[in-house]
Structure formats: structure tokens, C-alpha cells
mmCIF file of C-alpha atoms in Angstrom:
data_model
loop_
_atom_site.group_PDB
_atom_site.id
_atom_site.type_symbol
_atom_site.label_atom_id
_atom_site.label_comp_id
_atom_site.label_asym_id
_atom_site.label_seq_id
_atom_site.Cartn_x
_atom_site.Cartn_y
_atom_site.Cartn_z
ATOM 1 C CA MET L 1 -4.027 7.588 3.309
ATOM 2 C CA THR L 2 -5.302 11.140 2.930
ATOM 3 C CA SER L 3 -3.469 13.138 0.499
ATOM 4 C CA LEU L 4 -0.755 15.586 2.129
ATOM 5 C CA ARG L 5 -1.278 19.230 2.486
ATOM 6 C CA VAL L 6 1.411 20.277 0.326
ATOM 7 C CA TYR L 7 1.169 23.628 -1.291
ATOM 8 C CA ALA L 8 3.355 25.422 -3.874
ATOM 9 C CA ILE L 9 3.903 29.310 -3.803
ATOM 10 C CA ASP L 10 5.592 31.197 -6.367
ATOM 11 C CA GLY L 11 6.298 28.059 -8.330
ATOM 12 C CA ILE L 12 8.339 26.524 -5.435
ATOM 13 C CA VAL L 13 7.292 23.047 -4.588
ATOM 14 C CA PRO L 14 7.968 21.241 -1.133
ATOM 15 C CA VAL L 15 10.254 18.208 -1.138
ATOM 16 C CA VAL L 16 9.794 15.062 0.799
ATOM 17 C CA ASP L 17 11.968 12.166 0.639
ATOM 18 C CA PRO L 18 10.324 8.875 -0.029
ATOM 19 C CA THR L 19 11.547 7.438 3.130
ATOM 20 C CA ALA L 20 10.284 10.319 5.425
ATOM 21 C CA TYR L 21 6.862 10.279 6.883
ATOM 22 C CA VAL L 22 4.724 13.284 6.915
ATOM 23 C CA HIS L 23 1.318 13.322 8.771
ATOM 24 C CA PRO L 24 -1.712 14.154 6.562
ATOM 25 C CA SER L 25 -2.796 17.050 8.734
ATOM 26 C CA ALA L 26 0.890 18.599 8.766
ATOM 27 C CA VAL L 27 0.967 21.634 6.296
ATOM 28 C CA LEU L 28 3.958 22.155 3.891
ATOM 29 C CA ILE L 29 4.118 25.288 2.028
ATOM 30 C CA GLY L 30 6.919 26.534 -0.604
ATOM 31 C CA ASP L 31 10.407 26.269 0.131
ATOM 32 C CA VAL L 32 10.543 22.988 2.433
ATOM 33 C CA ILE L 33 12.880 20.069 2.203
ATOM 34 C CA VAL L 34 12.238 17.011 4.184
ATOM 35 C CA GLY L 35 15.157 14.700 4.200
ATOM 36 C CA PRO L 36 15.560 11.058 4.337
ATOM 37 C CA GLY L 37 14.036 9.036 7.255
ATOM 38 C CA CYS L 38 12.531 12.471 8.752
ATOM 39 C CA TYR L 39 9.088 12.340 10.817
ATOM 40 C CA VAL L 40 6.783 15.425 10.595
ATOM 41 C CA GLY L 41 3.960 14.824 13.143
ATOM 42 C CA PRO L 42 0.172 15.908 13.183
ATOM 43 C CA CYS L 43 -0.530 19.479 12.654
ATOM 44 C CA ALA L 44 3.065 20.745 12.217
ATOM 45 C CA SER L 45 3.170 23.902 10.200
ATOM 46 C CA LEU L 46 6.221 24.215 7.918
ATOM 47 C CA ARG L 47 5.651 27.549 6.211
ATOM 48 C CA GLY L 48 8.383 28.021 3.487
ATOM 49 C CA ASP L 49 6.489 31.205 2.019
ATOM 50 C CA PHE L 50 9.394 33.376 3.018
ATOM 51 C CA GLY L 51 12.710 31.594 3.815
ATOM 52 C CA ARG L 52 13.778 27.949 3.201
ATOM 53 C CA LEU L 53 13.106 25.251 5.868
ATOM 54 C CA ILE L 54 15.227 22.105 5.947
ATOM 55 C CA LEU L 55 14.859 18.763 7.938
ATOM 56 C CA GLU L 56 18.010 16.782 7.430
ATOM 57 C CA ALA L 57 18.165 13.015 7.400
ATOM 58 C CA GLY L 58 16.663 11.380 10.570
ATOM 59 C CA ALA L 59 15.286 14.593 12.158
ATOM 60 C CA ASN L 60 11.731 14.680 13.704
ATOM 61 C CA LEU L 61 9.276 17.728 13.961
ATOM 62 C CA GLN L 62 6.625 16.509 16.418
ATOM 63 C CA ASP L 63 2.837 17.585 16.588
ATOM 64 C CA THR L 64 1.897 21.290 16.421
ATOM 65 C CA CYS L 65 5.665 22.414 15.903
ATOM 66 C CA VAL L 66 6.038 25.583 13.873
ATOM 67 C CA MET L 67 8.907 26.354 11.391
ATOM 68 C CA HIS L 68 9.266 29.583 9.727
ATOM 69 C CA GLY L 69 11.669 32.324 8.616
ATOM 70 C CA PHE L 70 12.428 35.587 7.175
ATOM 71 C CA PRO L 71 13.305 35.986 3.412
ATOM 72 C CA GLY L 72 16.659 34.889 2.570
ATOM 73 C CA THR L 73 17.031 32.707 5.533
ATOM 74 C CA ASP L 74 17.298 28.954 6.214
ATOM 75 C CA THR L 75 15.684 27.359 9.181
ATOM 76 C CA VAL L 76 17.483 24.055 9.713
ATOM 77 C CA VAL L 77 17.194 21.040 11.944
ATOM 78 C CA GLY L 78 20.453 19.033 11.707
ATOM 79 C CA GLU L 79 20.654 15.327 11.142
ATOM 80 C CA ASN L 80 19.068 13.482 13.896
ATOM 81 C CA GLY L 81 17.848 16.630 15.493
ATOM 82 C CA HIS L 82 14.907 16.303 17.865
ATOM 83 C CA ILE L 83 11.891 18.866 18.154
ATOM 84 C CA GLY L 84 9.436 18.282 20.632
ATOM 85 C CA HIS L 85 5.726 19.069 20.631
ATOM 86 C CA GLY L 86 4.704 22.424 20.167
ATOM 87 C CA ALA L 87 8.087 24.033 19.653
ATOM 88 C CA VAL L 88 8.639 26.991 17.472
ATOM 89 C CA LEU L 89 11.768 27.280 15.188
ATOM 90 C CA HIS L 90 12.167 30.958 13.559
ATOM 91 C CA GLY L 91 15.071 31.421 11.287
ATOM 92 C CA CYS L 92 17.426 29.475 13.615
ATOM 93 C CA CYS L 93 19.840 26.540 13.219
ATOM 94 C CA VAL L 94 19.236 23.479 15.268
ATOM 95 C CA GLY L 95 22.628 21.409 15.130
ATOM 96 C CA ARG L 96 23.049 17.759 14.498
ATOM 97 C CA ASN L 97 21.645 15.429 17.226
ATOM 98 C CA ALA L 98 20.261 18.230 19.271
ATOM 99 C CA LEU L 99 17.018 18.307 21.157
ATOM 100 C CA VAL L 100 14.544 21.133 21.553
ATOM 101 C CA GLY L 101 12.083 20.525 24.212
ATOM 102 C CA MET L 102 8.212 20.897 24.165
ATOM 103 C CA ASN L 103 7.015 24.541 23.533
ATOM 104 C CA ALA L 104 10.305 25.874 23.477
ATOM 105 C CA VAL L 105 11.062 28.907 20.970
ATOM 106 C CA ILE L 106 14.185 29.491 19.057
ATOM 107 C CA MET L 107 14.649 32.807 17.511
ATOM 108 C CA ASP L 108 16.087 34.401 14.551
ATOM 109 C CA ASN L 109 19.825 33.625 13.760
ATOM 110 C CA ALA L 110 20.200 31.437 16.969
ATOM 111 C CA VAL L 111 22.463 28.425 16.788
ATOM 112 C CA ILE L 112 21.949 25.296 18.870
ATOM 113 C CA GLY L 113 25.237 23.447 19.059
ATOM 114 C CA GLU L 114 25.495 19.798 18.277
ATOM 115 C CA ALA L 115 24.217 17.376 20.775
ATOM 116 C CA SER L 116 22.754 19.893 23.139
ATOM 117 C CA ILE L 117 19.401 20.003 24.781
ATOM 118 C CA ILE L 118 16.909 23.033 25.200
ATOM 119 C CA ALA L 119 14.559 22.408 27.990
ATOM 120 C CA ALA L 120 10.798 22.417 27.572
ATOM 121 C CA SER L 121 9.358 26.000 27.512
ATOM 122 C CA ALA L 122 12.755 27.697 27.029
ATOM 123 C CA PHE L 123 13.039 30.937 25.088
ATOM 124 C CA VAL L 124 16.365 31.245 23.182
ATOM 125 C CA LYS L 125 16.944 34.665 22.105
ATOM 126 C CA ALA L 126 17.735 35.926 18.652
ATOM 127 C CA SER L 127 21.491 35.486 17.549
ATOM 128 C CA GLU L 128 22.149 33.242 20.769
ATOM 129 C CA VAL L 129 24.881 30.772 20.244
ATOM 130 C CA VAL L 130 24.548 27.734 22.272
ATOM 131 C CA PRO L 131 27.531 25.416 22.661
ATOM 132 C CA ASP L 132 27.837 21.780 21.951
ATOM 133 C CA GLY L 133 26.694 19.244 24.527
ATOM 134 C CA VAL L 134 25.047 21.410 26.989
ATOM 135 C CA LEU L 135 21.637 21.774 28.730
ATOM 136 C CA VAL L 136 19.930 25.067 28.252
ATOM 137 C CA ALA L 137 16.946 26.320 30.051
ATOM 138 C CA GLY L 138 14.840 29.224 31.262
ATOM 139 C CA VAL L 139 13.329 32.523 29.882
ATOM 140 C CA PRO L 140 15.589 33.960 28.351
ATOM 141 C CA ALA L 141 17.375 30.514 28.181
ATOM 142 C CA LYS L 142 20.807 30.227 30.022
ATOM 143 C CA VAL L 143 23.264 27.401 29.653
ATOM 144 C CA ILE L 144 22.640 25.271 32.826
ATOM 145 C CA ARG L 145 25.604 22.769 32.806
ATOM 146 C CA PRO L 146 27.406 20.306 30.352
ATOM 147 C CA LEU L 147 25.148 17.178 29.514
ATOM 148 C CA SER L 148 26.138 13.799 31.079
ATOM 149 C CA ASP L 149 26.773 10.751 29.114
ATOM 150 C CA GLU L 150 23.469 9.364 30.402
ATOM 151 C CA GLU L 151 21.587 12.210 29.051
ATOM 152 C CA MET L 152 23.232 12.003 25.707
ATOM 153 C CA ALA L 153 22.707 8.515 25.414
ATOM 154 C CA TRP L 154 18.964 8.884 26.327
ATOM 155 C CA LYS L 155 18.570 11.602 23.717
ATOM 156 C CA ALA L 156 19.936 9.264 21.034
ATOM 157 C CA GLU L 157 17.710 6.512 22.002
ATOM 158 C CA GLY L 158 14.659 9.003 21.961
ATOM 159 C CA THR L 159 15.542 9.989 18.386
ATOM 160 C CA LYS L 160 15.880 6.285 17.306
ATOM 161 C CA THR L 161 12.351 5.822 18.672
ATOM 162 C CA TYR L 162 11.153 8.386 16.289
ATOM 163 C CA GLN L 163 12.892 6.987 13.513
ATOM 164 C CA ASP L 164 11.250 3.705 14.242
ATOM 165 C CA LEU L 165 7.908 5.456 14.200
ATOM 166 C CA THR L 166 8.695 7.025 10.766
ATOM 167 C CA ARG L 167 8.940 3.235 9.689
ATOM 168 C CA ARG L 168 5.986 2.270 11.678
ATOM 169 C CA CYS L 169 3.820 4.912 10.037
ATOM 170 C CA LEU L 170 5.004 4.276 6.667
ATOM 171 C CA ALA L 171 3.973 0.498 7.154
ATOM 172 C CA THR L 172 0.959 0.419 9.271
ATOM 173 C CA MET L 173 -0.746 3.757 9.660
ATOM 174 C CA VAL L 174 -4.102 4.027 7.937
ATOM 175 C CA GLU L 175 -7.179 6.265 8.225
ATOM 176 C CA THR L 176 -9.935 4.462 9.718
ATOM 177 C CA ALA L 177 -13.404 4.892 11.697
ATOM 178 C CA PRO L 178 -13.367 4.605 15.461
ATOM 179 C CA LEU L 179 -14.876 1.619 17.207
ATOM 180 C CA VAL L 180 -18.118 2.555 19.303
ATOM 181 C CA ALA L 181 -16.838 0.386 22.345
ATOM 182 C CA MET L 182 -13.481 -1.144 23.637
ATOM 183 C CA GLU L 183 -12.680 -4.557 22.979
ATOM 184 C CA ALA L 184 -12.545 -6.775 25.936
ATOM 185 C CA ASP L 185 -9.094 -7.979 24.982
ATOM 186 C CA ARG L 186 -7.739 -4.592 23.723
ATOM 187 C CA LYS L 187 -4.089 -4.821 22.860
ATOM 188 C CA ARG L 188 -1.508 -2.102 24.264
ATOM 189 C CA ILE L 189 1.340 -0.617 22.135
ATOM 190 C CA VAL L 190 4.381 -2.443 23.801
ATOM 191 C CA MET L 191 7.619 -0.395 23.863
ATOM 192 C CA PRO L 192 9.628 -1.678 26.807
ATOM 193 C CA ASP L 193 12.970 0.125 25.670
ATOM 194 C CA VAL L 194 11.335 3.793 25.771
ATOM 195 C CA ILE L 195 11.945 5.170 29.385
ATOM 196 C CA PRO L 196 11.483 8.556 30.465
ATOM 197 C CA LEU L 197 14.564 10.288 31.635
ATOM 198 C CA THR L 198 13.340 10.867 35.119
ATOM 199 C CA GLU L 199 12.753 7.134 35.337
ATOM 200 C CA LEU L 200 16.171 6.192 33.846
ATOM 201 C CA LYS L 201 17.846 8.479 36.675
ATOM 202 C CA LYS L 202 15.631 6.857 39.484
ATOM 203 C CA ARG L 203 17.061 3.490 38.216
ATOM 204 C CA GLY L 204 20.701 4.854 38.376
ATOM 205 C CA GLY L 205 21.070 4.525 34.503
#
């Protein structure tokens, strides 16, 4: 596999647990700590050149996400945190088992409560405190309602899927050249247990 894009600055070197997977196109700079079983997706940017960035055990930070923070701050994704494609985290704390949706922005000193869900494209203002177990959406983001048991279970399963992806990547992902044509009997990736929340609700759970 291609070497990781990992850079020291001011003598501070990123830390990546051996059981974590960091895609080679992701960039880690300085005071970055990636914990056990974490997944860091393609083109993610973790710039620990000002403040400290922490991914706790089992968290995922998906493709094109950005983590950064002001000097003296910690930007944290708690254990089993789930950060969707393109989200931006700046000097904030995302609680254990919380989910931040695609392209959402979480600003400085904001605290996202445990097991809460921040909807896609939401904007959480600086110093906002989100309670545990709620759905938050909008610009600026507001608490919409408590999460259902179904939604909490769906989130937990989604995070397990990314933890499985971490193991799959470590075991099977290799850099390769593309084929010039599709094979007649081309396989598909089969994941029958991964169901979008909208589809799950149609089925009545």
C-alpha cells in the first residue's frame, strides 16, 4: 500500500493505532491521535498544526472530512463517533456514539451530546451544547426531537459497518491498476444487512 501522508510539525508526530485504517490519500499533520479500530477515509484532512485532534476508539471520519482547531483546543470525536462524508469539525467535541451527517459543520466549543444525530448540511454554531439522544437539523441547527429507538439502533449498526470496513481495508485493500473492460461475471460487494434509514422506516423497522 502507498505510504501514508503523515507529517510532523514542530517536532510533534501524528499517532495512529495499528488497528486503525487511514487511507493513503488522507493527510495527518502534527498533533493528531487516531485510536484503536478507527477509520479515516480518502482525502480526509486532519490538521493538528494548531490544536489537538483526537479520534477515540471505533470512530470513523469519512472521505473529504476536515478536522482542525485553534491553539490550545482539542477537537474530539468520541468512542464510536460517526462523521459523514464532507463534514467539518472545528474545535468541537462530538460525544460518544454520536453521528454528524454529510457536509455538516460543527463550530468551535460546540459539544454534541452522546448518541445524538446531526442532520446532513446542518450548521452547529460556536459554543452550542446539543443534548444527548436528539436529532438536530437546520442552519443554524436546532433540536428537532428525541431520537427513536429505531434511529439509535440504525446509527449503531451503521458505525459497526464502518468498523467492519476498517478490518476489510486492513485485510484486503491494495493499490492496483484498473481493468480496461468489465468482466462478464463481475462480482458485486454484498452487504445485505446495510439498509438506509428511509428504507428501514418503510419496512416498519
